[in-house]
Amino acid sequence: MEKITILGAYGAKGFKQESSSFLLTDTHAIDAGNLLRSLGEGAARIETIWLTHSHLDHIVEIAYILDSYFTLRSKPLKLMGLAHTLEAIQTHFLNDVIWPDFSKIPLCNADSMSVVYESIELNRVYTIDEITSIEAMETVHTVPSCGYIVRKNSSAVLITADSYKNPRLRETINKYPEISALVLECTFPSEMDALALESLHLTPALAEEEIKGVQREVKLYFNHLKPGFTETIKKEIKASELLKNGHILDDGDTIYF
Ligand SMILES: [Zn+2]
Ligand SMILES: [Zn+2]
């Protein structure tokens, strides 16, 4: 069975709650909500971060893994993402105002700049190593955003990242039989469906609707709960059909697929 590790499981940072980040291999991660607390100095080994979108809970620790472990880095940090996501980081975040523009700062241990940006195409398979590949799927959010299909050997997990209801989700799962697990966001309690629509996130009730069209059983993992509503959302998920084949993720958990 294949696995990946959840470094941050929540939709923001709270008390002992870290925001979105997944460790795919020793050197590759999806999103940078939490890298330092979970990896310590090991964060300096991260070479590539596959970004889902530009929101702060998904990018914030890009700043700190560059700064805090600068002298330990021997390779540039490659930021992969949709063109909009990379432009947003360059314009609004690593812009020499909020934080240094590391794409202009050479590494001290190598003949390259500290950060390299590389835009990705949706629905294209990128090879990570001999057994691992990744493919972006467009999602429905307030900024251009994507989820990722992570394939290891012959099985795969679909990580939706931040998204409202998305017809591509069921199409993708129904199209690729190797997807055996789904990580679905569940950001707000069901009674906050107006806010969910406005911010393009899911609630437990919307998540139930979302998985109705999936034609076969996949393991369900829920993440991106907002720290202020964690207990309410957990109660709602537990009271629904969702937990029959599902699990609510916490920081440090492992996803099997
Ligand atoms: Zn988020
Ligand atoms: Zn977001």
mmCIF file of C-alpha atoms and ligand atoms in Angstrom:
data_model
loop_
_atom_site.group_PDB
_atom_site.id
_atom_site.type_symbol
_atom_site.label_atom_id
_atom_site.label_comp_id
_atom_site.label_asym_id
_atom_site.label_seq_id
_atom_site.Cartn_x
_atom_site.Cartn_y
_atom_site.Cartn_z
ATOM 1 C CA MET A 1 0.000 0.000 0.000
ATOM 2 C CA GLU A 2 1.274 3.478 -0.882
ATOM 3 C CA LYS A 3 1.227 6.412 1.506
ATOM 4 C CA ILE A 4 1.848 10.123 1.945
ATOM 5 C CA THR A 5 2.142 12.138 5.145
ATOM 6 C CA ILE A 6 -0.040 15.057 6.240
ATOM 7 C CA LEU A 7 2.167 17.821 7.587
ATOM 8 C CA GLY A 8 -0.717 20.244 8.080
ATOM 9 C CA ALA A 9 -4.373 19.211 8.010
ATOM 10 C CA TYR A 10 -6.323 22.403 8.730
ATOM 11 C CA GLY A 11 -7.717 25.398 6.836
ATOM 12 C CA ALA A 12 -5.738 27.894 8.916
ATOM 13 C CA LYS A 13 -3.299 27.831 11.823
ATOM 14 C CA GLY A 14 -4.708 27.398 15.321
ATOM 15 C CA PHE A 15 -3.595 26.032 18.701
ATOM 16 C CA LYS A 16 -1.755 22.814 17.740
ATOM 17 C CA GLN A 17 -3.393 22.971 14.309
ATOM 18 C CA GLU A 18 -1.310 23.549 11.208
ATOM 19 C CA SER A 19 -2.424 24.558 7.725
ATOM 20 C CA SER A 20 -2.313 22.612 4.471
ATOM 21 C CA SER A 21 0.786 20.667 3.531
ATOM 22 C CA PHE A 22 1.453 17.131 2.280
ATOM 23 C CA LEU A 23 4.799 15.327 2.111
ATOM 24 C CA LEU A 24 4.939 13.197 -1.047
ATOM 25 C CA THR A 25 8.592 12.088 -0.949
ATOM 26 C CA ASP A 26 11.688 13.221 1.001
ATOM 27 C CA THR A 27 12.101 16.126 -1.408
ATOM 28 C CA HIS A 28 8.618 16.935 -2.759
ATOM 29 C CA ALA A 29 5.618 18.475 -0.997
ATOM 30 C CA ILE A 30 2.202 19.811 -1.922
ATOM 31 C CA ASP A 31 1.630 23.265 -0.389
ATOM 32 C CA ALA A 32 3.619 24.982 2.318
ATOM 33 C CA GLY A 33 1.173 25.619 5.155
ATOM 34 C CA ASN A 34 3.360 23.693 7.607
ATOM 35 C CA LEU A 35 6.871 22.481 6.937
ATOM 36 C CA LEU A 36 9.021 23.630 9.838
ATOM 37 C CA ARG A 37 7.284 22.184 12.896
ATOM 38 C CA SER A 38 6.840 18.814 11.259
ATOM 39 C CA LEU A 39 10.150 18.469 9.409
ATOM 40 C CA GLY A 40 12.575 20.609 11.428
ATOM 41 C CA GLU A 41 15.937 20.777 9.634
ATOM 42 C CA GLY A 42 14.582 18.189 7.208
ATOM 43 C CA ALA A 43 12.646 21.063 5.640
ATOM 44 C CA ALA A 44 15.932 22.129 4.039
ATOM 45 C CA ARG A 45 15.777 18.930 1.940
ATOM 46 C CA ILE A 46 12.507 19.988 0.274
ATOM 47 C CA GLU A 47 13.420 20.743 -3.337
ATOM 48 C CA THR A 48 9.994 21.126 -4.941
ATOM 49 C CA ILE A 49 6.663 22.424 -3.678
ATOM 50 C CA TRP A 50 3.578 21.813 -5.838
ATOM 51 C CA LEU A 51 1.234 24.676 -5.016
ATOM 52 C CA THR A 52 -2.542 24.428 -5.229
ATOM 53 C CA HIS A 53 -3.248 28.172 -5.140
ATOM 54 C CA SER A 54 -2.055 31.472 -3.760
ATOM 55 C CA HIS A 55 -3.906 31.685 -0.429
ATOM 56 C CA LEU A 56 -1.731 32.271 2.618
ATOM 57 C CA ASP A 57 -2.603 29.053 4.479
ATOM 58 C CA HIS A 58 -1.020 27.159 1.554
ATOM 59 C CA ILE A 59 2.102 29.240 0.925
ATOM 60 C CA VAL A 60 3.101 30.871 4.219
ATOM 61 C CA GLU A 61 6.072 28.660 5.141
ATOM 62 C CA ILE A 62 7.783 29.133 1.795
ATOM 63 C CA ALA A 63 9.079 32.273 3.489
ATOM 64 C CA TYR A 64 10.469 30.471 6.501
ATOM 65 C CA ILE A 65 12.029 27.384 4.946
ATOM 66 C CA LEU A 66 14.071 29.699 2.769
ATOM 67 C CA ASP A 67 15.024 32.065 5.558
ATOM 68 C CA SER A 68 15.495 29.758 8.542
ATOM 69 C CA TYR A 69 17.483 27.058 6.726
ATOM 70 C CA PHE A 70 19.183 29.190 4.110
ATOM 71 C CA THR A 71 22.730 27.999 4.836
ATOM 72 C CA LEU A 72 21.635 24.321 4.809
ATOM 73 C CA ARG A 73 20.190 24.498 1.303
ATOM 74 C CA SER A 74 22.313 23.100 -1.495
ATOM 75 C CA LYS A 75 19.610 23.200 -4.175
ATOM 76 C CA PRO A 76 17.149 25.906 -5.185
ATOM 77 C CA LEU A 77 13.568 25.605 -3.993
ATOM 78 C CA LYS A 78 11.457 24.966 -7.051
ATOM 79 C CA LEU A 79 7.918 26.358 -6.818
ATOM 80 C CA MET A 80 5.557 24.630 -9.228
ATOM 81 C CA GLY A 81 2.042 25.954 -9.758
ATOM 82 C CA LEU A 82 -0.458 27.592 -12.034
ATOM 83 C CA ALA A 83 0.871 30.770 -13.666
ATOM 84 C CA HIS A 84 -1.535 32.885 -11.589
ATOM 85 C CA THR A 85 -0.299 31.331 -8.339
ATOM 86 C CA LEU A 86 3.349 31.986 -9.135
ATOM 87 C CA GLU A 87 2.658 35.543 -10.270
ATOM 88 C CA ALA A 88 0.752 36.212 -7.046
ATOM 89 C CA ILE A 89 3.700 35.021 -4.939
ATOM 90 C CA GLN A 90 6.170 37.081 -6.936
ATOM 91 C CA THR A 91 4.004 40.202 -6.877
ATOM 92 C CA HIS A 92 2.547 40.117 -3.378
ATOM 93 C CA PHE A 93 4.718 37.918 -1.159
ATOM 94 C CA LEU A 94 8.371 37.324 -2.134
ATOM 95 C CA ASN A 95 8.552 40.842 -3.553
ATOM 96 C CA ASP A 96 11.245 42.594 -1.474
ATOM 97 C CA VAL A 97 8.476 44.328 0.512
ATOM 98 C CA ILE A 98 6.750 41.596 2.503
ATOM 99 C CA TRP A 99 9.734 39.211 2.281
ATOM 100 C CA PRO A 100 12.892 39.049 0.132
ATOM 101 C CA ASP A 101 12.712 38.134 -3.525
ATOM 102 C CA PHE A 102 14.712 34.920 -3.206
ATOM 103 C CA SER A 103 14.737 34.409 -6.966
ATOM 104 C CA LYS A 104 17.406 37.140 -7.008
ATOM 105 C CA ILE A 105 19.409 35.801 -4.056
ATOM 106 C CA PRO A 106 22.113 33.210 -4.868
ATOM 107 C CA LEU A 107 22.494 30.178 -2.604
ATOM 108 C CA CYS A 108 25.708 30.155 -0.619
ATOM 109 C CA ASN A 109 26.346 26.440 -1.291
ATOM 110 C CA ALA A 110 25.515 26.252 -4.986
ATOM 111 C CA ASP A 111 25.761 28.162 -8.205
ATOM 112 C CA SER A 112 22.050 29.020 -8.490
ATOM 113 C CA MET A 113 19.387 31.322 -7.131
ATOM 114 C CA SER A 114 17.461 30.298 -4.020
ATOM 115 C CA VAL A 115 14.041 30.070 -5.677
ATOM 116 C CA VAL A 116 13.047 28.954 -9.153
ATOM 117 C CA TYR A 117 9.479 29.322 -10.468
ATOM 118 C CA GLU A 118 8.033 26.867 -12.963
ATOM 119 C CA SER A 119 4.435 27.065 -14.134
ATOM 120 C CA ILE A 120 2.473 23.870 -14.684
ATOM 121 C CA GLU A 121 -0.251 22.812 -17.092
ATOM 122 C CA LEU A 122 -3.506 21.293 -15.918
ATOM 123 C CA ASN A 123 -4.082 17.605 -16.767
ATOM 124 C CA ARG A 124 -0.445 16.939 -17.590
ATOM 125 C CA VAL A 125 1.457 14.152 -15.820
ATOM 126 C CA TYR A 126 4.786 15.215 -14.270
ATOM 127 C CA THR A 127 7.256 12.572 -13.090
ATOM 128 C CA ILE A 128 8.652 12.997 -9.577
ATOM 129 C CA ASP A 129 10.700 9.780 -9.264
ATOM 130 C CA GLU A 130 10.664 6.187 -10.576
ATOM 131 C CA ILE A 131 7.394 5.362 -8.829
ATOM 132 C CA THR A 132 5.755 8.750 -8.247
ATOM 133 C CA SER A 133 3.997 11.192 -10.572
ATOM 134 C CA ILE A 134 1.632 14.130 -10.154
ATOM 135 C CA GLU A 135 -1.122 15.678 -12.285
ATOM 136 C CA ALA A 136 -3.069 18.886 -11.620
ATOM 137 C CA MET A 137 -6.881 19.002 -11.782
ATOM 138 C CA GLU A 138 -8.670 22.364 -11.962
ATOM 139 C CA THR A 139 -10.801 23.206 -8.925
ATOM 140 C CA VAL A 140 -13.509 25.759 -8.086
ATOM 141 C CA HIS A 141 -12.221 28.455 -5.755
ATOM 142 C CA THR A 142 -12.005 32.236 -5.441
ATOM 143 C CA VAL A 143 -8.611 32.360 -7.193
ATOM 144 C CA PRO A 144 -7.283 30.056 -9.949
ATOM 145 C CA SER A 145 -6.579 26.795 -8.151
ATOM 146 C CA CYS A 146 -5.917 23.106 -8.648
ATOM 147 C CA GLY A 147 -5.938 19.835 -6.793
ATOM 148 C CA TYR A 148 -3.515 17.018 -7.547
ATOM 149 C CA ILE A 149 -3.671 13.346 -8.460
ATOM 150 C CA VAL A 150 -0.613 11.744 -6.866
ATOM 151 C CA ARG A 151 0.241 8.368 -8.364
ATOM 152 C CA LYS A 152 2.639 5.913 -6.756
ATOM 153 C CA ASN A 153 3.217 2.645 -8.591
ATOM 154 C CA SER A 154 -0.248 1.501 -9.678
ATOM 155 C CA SER A 155 -2.414 3.396 -7.207
ATOM 156 C CA ALA A 156 -3.334 7.022 -6.714
ATOM 157 C CA VAL A 157 -4.870 9.552 -4.337
ATOM 158 C CA LEU A 158 -6.800 12.636 -5.424
ATOM 159 C CA ILE A 159 -6.207 15.688 -3.223
ATOM 160 C CA THR A 160 -8.895 18.243 -4.033
ATOM 161 C CA ALA A 161 -7.399 21.163 -2.080
ATOM 162 C CA ASP A 162 -9.680 24.175 -1.645
ATOM 163 C CA SER A 163 -12.786 23.830 -3.793
ATOM 164 C CA TYR A 164 -16.529 24.271 -3.860
ATOM 165 C CA LYS A 165 -18.537 21.533 -5.640
ATOM 166 C CA ASN A 166 -16.599 20.561 -8.724
ATOM 167 C CA PRO A 167 -17.934 18.316 -11.521
ATOM 168 C CA ARG A 168 -14.334 17.438 -12.457
ATOM 169 C CA LEU A 169 -13.929 15.609 -9.171
ATOM 170 C CA ARG A 170 -16.350 12.785 -9.988
ATOM 171 C CA GLU A 171 -15.313 12.779 -13.660
ATOM 172 C CA THR A 172 -11.678 12.336 -12.646
ATOM 173 C CA ILE A 173 -12.370 9.579 -10.113
ATOM 174 C CA ASN A 174 -14.668 7.762 -12.515
ATOM 175 C CA LYS A 175 -12.099 8.075 -15.312
ATOM 176 C CA TYR A 176 -9.038 6.832 -13.385
ATOM 177 C CA PRO A 177 -9.632 3.471 -11.665
ATOM 178 C CA GLU A 178 -6.231 3.711 -9.932
ATOM 179 C CA ILE A 179 -7.584 6.466 -7.628
ATOM 180 C CA SER A 180 -8.382 4.613 -4.405
ATOM 181 C CA ALA A 181 -8.471 7.538 -1.984
ATOM 182 C CA LEU A 182 -9.838 11.066 -1.964
ATOM 183 C CA VAL A 183 -8.818 13.971 0.249
ATOM 184 C CA LEU A 184 -11.777 16.308 0.419
ATOM 185 C CA GLU A 185 -11.845 19.697 2.085
ATOM 186 C CA CYS A 186 -14.560 20.414 4.663
ATOM 187 C CA THR A 187 -14.013 23.975 5.764
ATOM 188 C CA PHE A 188 -17.211 25.175 7.462
ATOM 189 C CA PRO A 189 -20.174 23.666 9.369
ATOM 190 C CA SER A 190 -23.219 22.867 7.198
ATOM 191 C CA GLU A 191 -25.280 25.766 8.520
ATOM 192 C CA MET A 192 -22.685 28.158 7.088
ATOM 193 C CA ASP A 193 -23.512 27.210 3.509
ATOM 194 C CA ALA A 194 -23.818 30.877 2.466
ATOM 195 C CA LEU A 195 -20.259 31.581 3.555
ATOM 196 C CA ALA A 196 -19.141 28.311 1.939
ATOM 197 C CA LEU A 197 -20.612 29.479 -1.362
ATOM 198 C CA GLU A 198 -19.136 32.940 -1.046
ATOM 199 C CA SER A 199 -15.646 31.641 -0.219
ATOM 200 C CA LEU A 200 -15.997 28.543 -2.458
ATOM 201 C CA HIS A 201 -15.437 25.878 0.172
ATOM 202 C CA LEU A 202 -17.347 22.747 1.253
ATOM 203 C CA THR A 203 -19.373 21.877 4.347
ATOM 204 C CA PRO A 204 -20.218 18.291 5.439
ATOM 205 C CA ALA A 205 -23.620 18.590 3.700
ATOM 206 C CA LEU A 206 -22.006 19.798 0.477
ATOM 207 C CA ALA A 207 -19.359 17.080 0.741
ATOM 208 C CA GLU A 208 -22.120 14.460 0.847
ATOM 209 C CA GLU A 209 -23.591 15.886 -2.345
ATOM 210 C CA GLU A 210 -20.132 16.053 -3.878
ATOM 211 C CA ILE A 211 -19.364 12.354 -3.518
ATOM 212 C CA LYS A 212 -22.790 11.116 -4.618
ATOM 213 C CA GLY A 213 -21.749 10.960 -8.249
ATOM 214 C CA VAL A 214 -18.655 8.874 -7.619
ATOM 215 C CA GLN A 215 -19.387 5.464 -9.068
ATOM 216 C CA ARG A 216 -17.181 3.343 -6.846
ATOM 217 C CA GLU A 217 -16.050 3.277 -3.254
ATOM 218 C CA VAL A 218 -12.925 5.250 -2.468
ATOM 219 C CA LYS A 219 -11.424 5.925 0.929
ATOM 220 C CA LEU A 220 -12.385 9.421 2.121
ATOM 221 C CA TYR A 221 -10.088 11.693 4.068
ATOM 222 C CA PHE A 222 -11.342 15.091 5.256
ATOM 223 C CA ASN A 223 -9.067 18.076 5.767
ATOM 224 C CA HIS A 224 -8.987 21.889 5.802
ATOM 225 C CA LEU A 225 -11.393 22.210 8.757
ATOM 226 C CA LYS A 226 -11.273 25.797 10.053
ATOM 227 C CA PRO A 227 -9.781 25.770 13.577
ATOM 228 C CA GLY A 228 -12.675 27.821 15.022
ATOM 229 C CA PHE A 229 -15.259 25.252 13.877
ATOM 230 C CA THR A 230 -13.312 22.001 14.165
ATOM 231 C CA GLU A 231 -15.492 20.321 16.788
ATOM 232 C CA THR A 232 -18.776 21.215 15.060
ATOM 233 C CA ILE A 233 -17.557 20.033 11.657
ATOM 234 C CA LYS A 234 -16.224 16.782 13.174
ATOM 235 C CA LYS A 235 -19.593 16.104 14.850
ATOM 236 C CA GLU A 236 -21.418 16.681 11.564
ATOM 237 C CA ILE A 237 -19.092 14.411 9.595
ATOM 238 C CA LYS A 238 -19.405 11.697 12.263
ATOM 239 C CA ALA A 239 -23.194 11.955 12.198
ATOM 240 C CA SER A 240 -23.339 11.581 8.415
ATOM 241 C CA GLU A 241 -22.685 8.715 6.013
ATOM 242 C CA LEU A 242 -19.301 10.246 5.249
ATOM 243 C CA LEU A 243 -17.336 8.440 7.952
ATOM 244 C CA LYS A 244 -18.426 4.934 6.888
ATOM 245 C CA ASN A 245 -15.352 4.748 4.710
ATOM 246 C CA GLY A 246 -13.686 7.906 5.912
ATOM 247 C CA HIS A 247 -11.285 9.546 8.314
ATOM 248 C CA ILE A 248 -10.891 13.135 9.543
ATOM 249 C CA LEU A 249 -7.256 14.085 9.112
ATOM 250 C CA ASP A 250 -5.007 15.565 11.782
ATOM 251 C CA ASP A 251 -1.466 16.906 11.532
ATOM 252 C CA GLY A 252 1.009 14.035 11.175
ATOM 253 C CA ASP A 253 -1.530 11.507 9.885
ATOM 254 C CA THR A 254 -0.780 9.164 6.999
ATOM 255 C CA ILE A 255 -2.945 8.694 3.923
ATOM 256 C CA TYR A 256 -2.942 5.172 2.489
ATOM 257 C CA PHE A 257 -3.943 4.439 -1.067
HETATM 258 ZN ZN ZN B 1 -6.996 27.008 2.294
HETATM 259 ZN ZN ZN B 2 -8.043 28.929 -0.518
#
